[in-house]
Short mmCIF file of C-alpha atoms in Angstrom, two decimals:
data_model
loop_
_atom_site.label_atom_id
_atom_site.label_comp_id
_atom_site.label_asym_id
_atom_site.label_seq_id
_atom_site.Cartn_x
_atom_site.Cartn_y
_atom_site.Cartn_z
CA MET A 1 15.35 -5.79 -14.86
CA THR A 2 15.14 -6.31 -11.08
CA ASP A 3 17.04 -3.88 -9.06
CA THR A 4 19.44 -5.65 -6.83
CA THR A 5 21.87 -2.91 -6.04
CA ALA A 6 19.84 -0.65 -3.69
CA SER A 7 20.75 -1.00 0.11
CA ILE A 8 17.30 0.52 1.11
CA ARG A 9 14.66 -1.93 2.11
CA ARG A 10 11.53 -1.69 0.06
CA LEU A 11 8.16 -2.84 1.32
CA GLY A 12 5.41 -2.98 -1.19
CA VAL A 13 1.78 -2.64 0.14
CA THR A 14 -1.02 -4.24 -2.09
CA GLY A 15 -4.56 -4.90 -1.36
CA THR A 16 -7.05 -7.59 -2.16
CA ASP A 17 -9.50 -5.08 -3.50
CA THR A 18 -10.14 -1.30 -3.38
CA GLY A 19 -11.49 0.62 -0.30
CA ILE A 20 -10.04 -1.87 2.27
CA GLY A 21 -7.76 0.15 4.34
CA LYS A 22 -4.49 -0.02 2.40
CA THR A 23 -3.56 3.76 2.68
CA VAL A 24 -4.44 3.73 6.28
CA VAL A 25 -2.22 0.66 7.07
CA THR A 26 0.61 2.20 4.95
CA CYS A 27 0.26 5.55 6.75
CA ALA A 28 0.20 3.53 10.09
CA LEU A 29 3.49 1.81 9.35
CA ALA A 30 5.10 5.07 8.35
CA ALA A 31 4.05 6.85 11.48
CA ARG A 32 5.25 3.85 13.56
CA ALA A 33 8.62 3.67 11.75
CA ARG A 34 9.17 7.23 12.61
CA GLN A 35 8.43 6.64 16.27
CA LEU A 36 10.91 3.79 16.12
CA GLY A 37 13.72 6.15 14.61
CA ARG A 38 13.51 4.68 11.18
CA ARG A 39 14.35 6.92 8.15
CA VAL A 40 11.18 6.13 6.33
CA ALA A 41 9.78 7.46 3.04
CA ALA A 42 6.50 6.42 1.31
CA MET A 43 5.42 6.51 -2.29
CA LYS A 44 2.37 5.93 -4.46
CA PRO A 45 3.91 5.74 -7.72
CA LEU A 46 0.57 6.15 -9.80
CA GLU A 47 -2.48 7.66 -8.17
CA SER A 48 -5.73 7.73 -9.96
CA GLY A 49 -9.18 9.03 -9.18
CA ILE A 50 -8.16 11.88 -6.83
CA GLU A 51 -10.98 14.09 -7.90
CA GLU A 52 -13.25 11.52 -6.33
CA ARG A 53 -11.49 11.95 -2.85
CA PRO A 54 -12.98 14.05 -0.05
CA VAL A 55 -11.73 17.74 0.06
CA SER A 56 -10.77 19.01 3.56
CA ASP A 57 -9.91 22.52 4.74
CA ARG A 58 -6.26 21.78 4.12
CA GLY A 59 -6.88 20.73 0.53
CA LEU A 60 -7.43 17.66 -1.38
CA ALA A 61 -7.15 14.59 0.89
CA SER A 62 -5.39 12.25 -1.58
CA ASP A 63 -3.67 9.00 -0.67
CA ALA A 64 -0.33 10.46 -1.51
CA GLU A 65 -0.74 13.51 0.85
CA ARG A 66 -1.82 11.21 3.54
CA LEU A 67 1.32 9.19 2.99
CA ARG A 68 3.50 12.34 2.92
CA ALA A 69 1.98 13.61 6.11
CA ALA A 70 2.56 10.24 7.97
CA CYS A 71 6.27 10.53 7.02
CA GLY A 72 6.43 14.03 8.58
CA ASN A 73 5.59 16.26 5.49
CA VAL A 74 9.31 16.30 4.54
CA HIS A 75 9.14 15.02 1.02
CA ASP A 76 7.93 16.85 -2.03
CA LEU A 77 4.52 15.67 -3.27
CA SER A 78 5.82 15.14 -6.92
CA LEU A 79 8.36 12.42 -5.48
CA VAL A 80 5.54 10.93 -3.46
CA ARG A 81 3.15 10.79 -6.27
CA PRO A 82 5.03 11.01 -9.68
CA TYR A 83 1.74 10.40 -11.78
CA VAL A 84 -1.60 11.76 -11.04
CA LEU A 85 -4.51 10.28 -13.03
CA VAL A 86 -7.71 11.93 -12.83
CA GLU A 87 -10.25 9.15 -13.52
CA PRO A 88 -10.87 6.51 -10.76
CA LEU A 89 -9.77 3.58 -13.07
CA ALA A 90 -6.90 1.15 -13.16
CA PRO A 91 -3.79 3.10 -14.06
CA MET A 92 -3.33 1.58 -17.50
CA VAL A 93 -6.91 2.63 -18.41
CA ALA A 94 -6.70 5.93 -16.81
CA ALA A 95 -3.47 6.78 -18.37
CA GLN A 96 -4.71 5.68 -21.89
CA ARG A 97 -7.90 7.75 -21.69
CA ALA A 98 -5.88 10.78 -20.48
CA GLY A 99 -3.22 10.20 -23.37
CA ILE A 100 -0.43 9.79 -20.85
CA GLU A 101 2.40 7.36 -21.66
CA LEU A 102 3.63 6.00 -18.44
CA SER A 103 7.48 5.88 -18.05
CA PHE A 104 8.96 3.37 -15.74
CA SER A 105 12.45 5.11 -16.12
CA ARG A 106 10.76 8.26 -14.83
CA LEU A 107 9.33 6.28 -11.88
CA GLU A 108 12.71 4.65 -10.99
CA GLN A 109 14.45 8.05 -11.09
CA THR A 110 11.82 9.60 -8.87
CA ARG A 111 12.22 6.70 -6.46
CA THR A 112 15.95 7.03 -6.51
CA GLN A 113 15.50 10.70 -5.44
CA LEU A 114 12.91 9.92 -2.70
CA GLU A 115 15.10 7.07 -1.30
CA SER A 116 18.12 9.31 -0.73
CA GLY A 117 19.00 9.44 3.21
CA HIS A 118 16.36 6.69 4.01
CA ASP A 119 16.58 3.14 4.94
CA LEU A 120 12.88 2.09 4.39
CA LEU A 121 10.42 2.87 1.56
CA LEU A 122 6.88 2.04 1.59
CA VAL A 123 5.42 1.55 -1.94
CA GLU A 124 1.69 1.52 -2.09
CA GLY A 125 0.13 -0.14 -5.02
CA ALA A 126 -3.45 0.48 -6.45
CA GLY A 127 -5.92 -2.17 -5.86
CA GLY A 128 -4.53 -5.72 -6.04
CA LEU A 129 -1.59 -7.40 -7.56
CA LEU A 130 -3.04 -7.95 -11.00
CA VAL A 131 -4.25 -4.41 -11.54
CA PRO A 132 -2.58 -3.45 -14.90
CA ILE A 133 -0.14 -0.50 -15.02
CA THR A 134 0.51 -1.23 -18.82
CA ARG A 135 -0.57 -4.15 -21.06
CA ASP A 136 2.39 -6.03 -19.99
CA VAL A 137 3.04 -4.85 -16.39
CA SER A 138 0.92 -5.51 -13.26
CA TYR A 139 1.77 -4.52 -9.80
CA ALA A 140 3.02 -8.10 -9.20
CA THR A 141 5.59 -7.48 -11.95
CA PHE A 142 6.34 -3.91 -10.73
CA PHE A 143 6.91 -4.97 -7.15
CA SER A 144 9.24 -7.73 -8.35
CA ARG A 145 11.19 -5.25 -10.55
CA TRP A 146 11.72 -3.03 -7.51
CA SER A 147 12.74 -5.85 -5.24
CA CYS A 148 9.99 -5.20 -2.93
CA GLU A 149 9.02 -7.50 -0.14
CA LEU A 150 5.16 -7.65 0.10
CA LEU A 151 2.50 -6.70 2.58
CA ILE A 152 -0.97 -7.78 1.75
CA VAL A 153 -3.90 -5.71 3.13
CA ALA A 154 -7.28 -7.39 3.03
CA GLY A 155 -10.64 -6.02 4.28
CA ASN A 156 -12.26 -7.88 6.83
CA ARG A 157 -15.42 -8.79 5.20
CA LEU A 158 -17.35 -11.74 3.56
CA GLY A 159 -15.24 -13.04 0.81
CA VAL A 160 -11.81 -12.12 1.99
CA LEU A 161 -10.64 -15.79 2.50
CA ASN A 162 -10.81 -16.26 -1.25
CA HIS A 163 -9.29 -12.82 -1.99
CA VAL A 164 -6.49 -13.35 0.34
CA LEU A 165 -5.59 -16.90 -0.92
CA LEU A 166 -5.72 -15.63 -4.55
CA THR A 167 -3.44 -12.81 -3.72
CA VAL A 168 -0.89 -14.91 -1.95
CA GLN A 169 -0.99 -17.45 -4.86
CA VAL A 170 -0.27 -14.58 -7.34
CA ALA A 171 2.56 -13.40 -5.03
CA GLU A 172 4.19 -16.60 -4.91
CA GLN A 173 4.01 -17.14 -8.63
CA ALA A 174 5.65 -13.69 -9.26
CA GLY A 175 8.38 -14.70 -6.85
CA LEU A 176 7.60 -12.12 -4.25
CA THR A 177 8.26 -12.60 -0.52
CA VAL A 178 5.06 -12.15 1.52
CA ARG A 179 5.95 -10.46 4.72
CA GLY A 180 2.54 -10.46 6.17
CA VAL A 181 -1.21 -10.31 5.68
CA VAL A 182 -3.03 -7.55 7.54
CA LEU A 183 -6.83 -8.06 8.03
CA SER A 184 -8.07 -4.69 8.27
CA THR A 185 -11.28 -3.51 10.13
CA ILE A 186 -13.14 -1.35 7.64
CA SER A 187 -16.14 -0.43 9.83
CA ASP A 188 -16.89 0.35 13.45
CA ARG A 189 -20.09 -1.50 13.58
CA GLU A 190 -20.57 -4.92 15.22
CA PRO A 191 -18.86 -7.54 13.21
CA SER A 192 -20.69 -10.23 11.26
CA VAL A 193 -20.08 -14.02 11.73
CA ALA A 194 -17.74 -13.96 8.74
CA GLU A 195 -15.87 -10.84 10.03
CA ALA A 196 -15.59 -12.50 13.64
CA THR A 197 -14.11 -15.65 12.36
CA ASN A 198 -11.91 -14.55 9.16
CA PHE A 199 -8.85 -14.27 11.19
CA ASP A 200 -8.99 -17.59 12.86
CA VAL A 201 -9.72 -19.20 9.59
CA LEU A 202 -6.88 -17.62 7.68
CA GLN A 203 -4.61 -18.85 10.49
CA GLN A 204 -5.66 -22.41 9.62
CA LEU A 205 -5.36 -21.82 5.91
CA LEU A 206 -2.05 -19.99 5.87
CA PRO A 207 -0.01 -21.79 8.68
CA GLY A 208 3.31 -20.03 9.12
CA GLN A 209 2.21 -16.88 7.44
CA ALA A 210 2.48 -13.68 9.65
CA LEU A 211 -1.15 -12.40 10.12
CA TYR A 212 -1.99 -9.23 11.83
CA ARG A 213 -5.36 -7.66 12.79
CA PHE A 214 -5.66 -3.94 12.24
CA PRO A 215 -8.42 -2.10 14.25
CA TRP A 216 -10.80 0.56 13.20
CA VAL A 217 -9.04 4.08 13.81
CA GLU A 218 -11.50 6.82 14.35
CA ARG A 219 -8.97 9.47 13.42
CA ALA A 220 -7.17 8.17 10.27
CA ASP A 221 -5.48 11.49 9.81
CA ASP A 222 -3.87 11.37 13.21
CA PRO A 223 -0.32 9.87 12.94
CA ASP A 224 -0.07 9.17 16.80
CA ALA A 225 -3.38 7.15 16.60
CA LEU A 226 -2.23 5.30 13.47
CA ALA A 227 1.25 4.45 14.98
CA ALA A 228 -0.46 3.15 18.25
CA ALA A 229 -2.66 0.88 16.12
CA ALA A 230 0.09 -0.53 14.19
CA ALA A 231 2.04 -1.08 17.43
CA ALA A 232 -0.97 -2.71 19.09
CA SER A 233 -1.29 -5.04 16.17
CA GLY A 234 2.33 -6.31 16.52
CA MET A 235 3.33 -4.80 13.16
CA ASP A 236 6.62 -3.51 14.61
CA ALA A 237 7.84 -7.00 13.20
CA LEU A 238 7.45 -5.64 9.78
CA LEU A 239 9.68 -2.75 10.48
#
């Protein structure tokens, strides 16, 4: 059942693939929201593959820990990341292989706790909209159940036009409101022809859709740098 009673605004963040800057963009939005005085929380309901992530002097640099830091380190990590799945696989597969039964009731209870006292919740998915959480529930279904608006993050590289159009189509079929598409710069090298033209082509292919260009950020763990990148990209409109 879709939750229509909550007064908090929820923005689901999905990607067109893995490794395309989804967490960086979510952290940037959280950091910028804090600068603007918004009461923001962020959540990655299911995080898999964290043993594959780099380890820093401060501990495991998981996506959830980065989201928590971007929101000011005020939320318990168990609320930001209710489920931890070791293998770097789709949540359904990682949970099955670990013998874990995923409970949507538990996720909703955790979300309710995290939302308390806030007016904006950022919910980061894993991979793309059709990544399976269970056999019957994808992230498209999940975001719809939670009454999330949707932000699509797409890595600026060859193939992104197809990936974005497919994702928008799936979102529309699921009844999700797409608030924007973020073309994320995933390398600091000189752009290829495709990378230099993708944004303009997406403007032609998706007239009327809000599009944002997110730059390469050298210090992706610096909330001020992330917030500045979000502001420079015009993403205040999403907040």
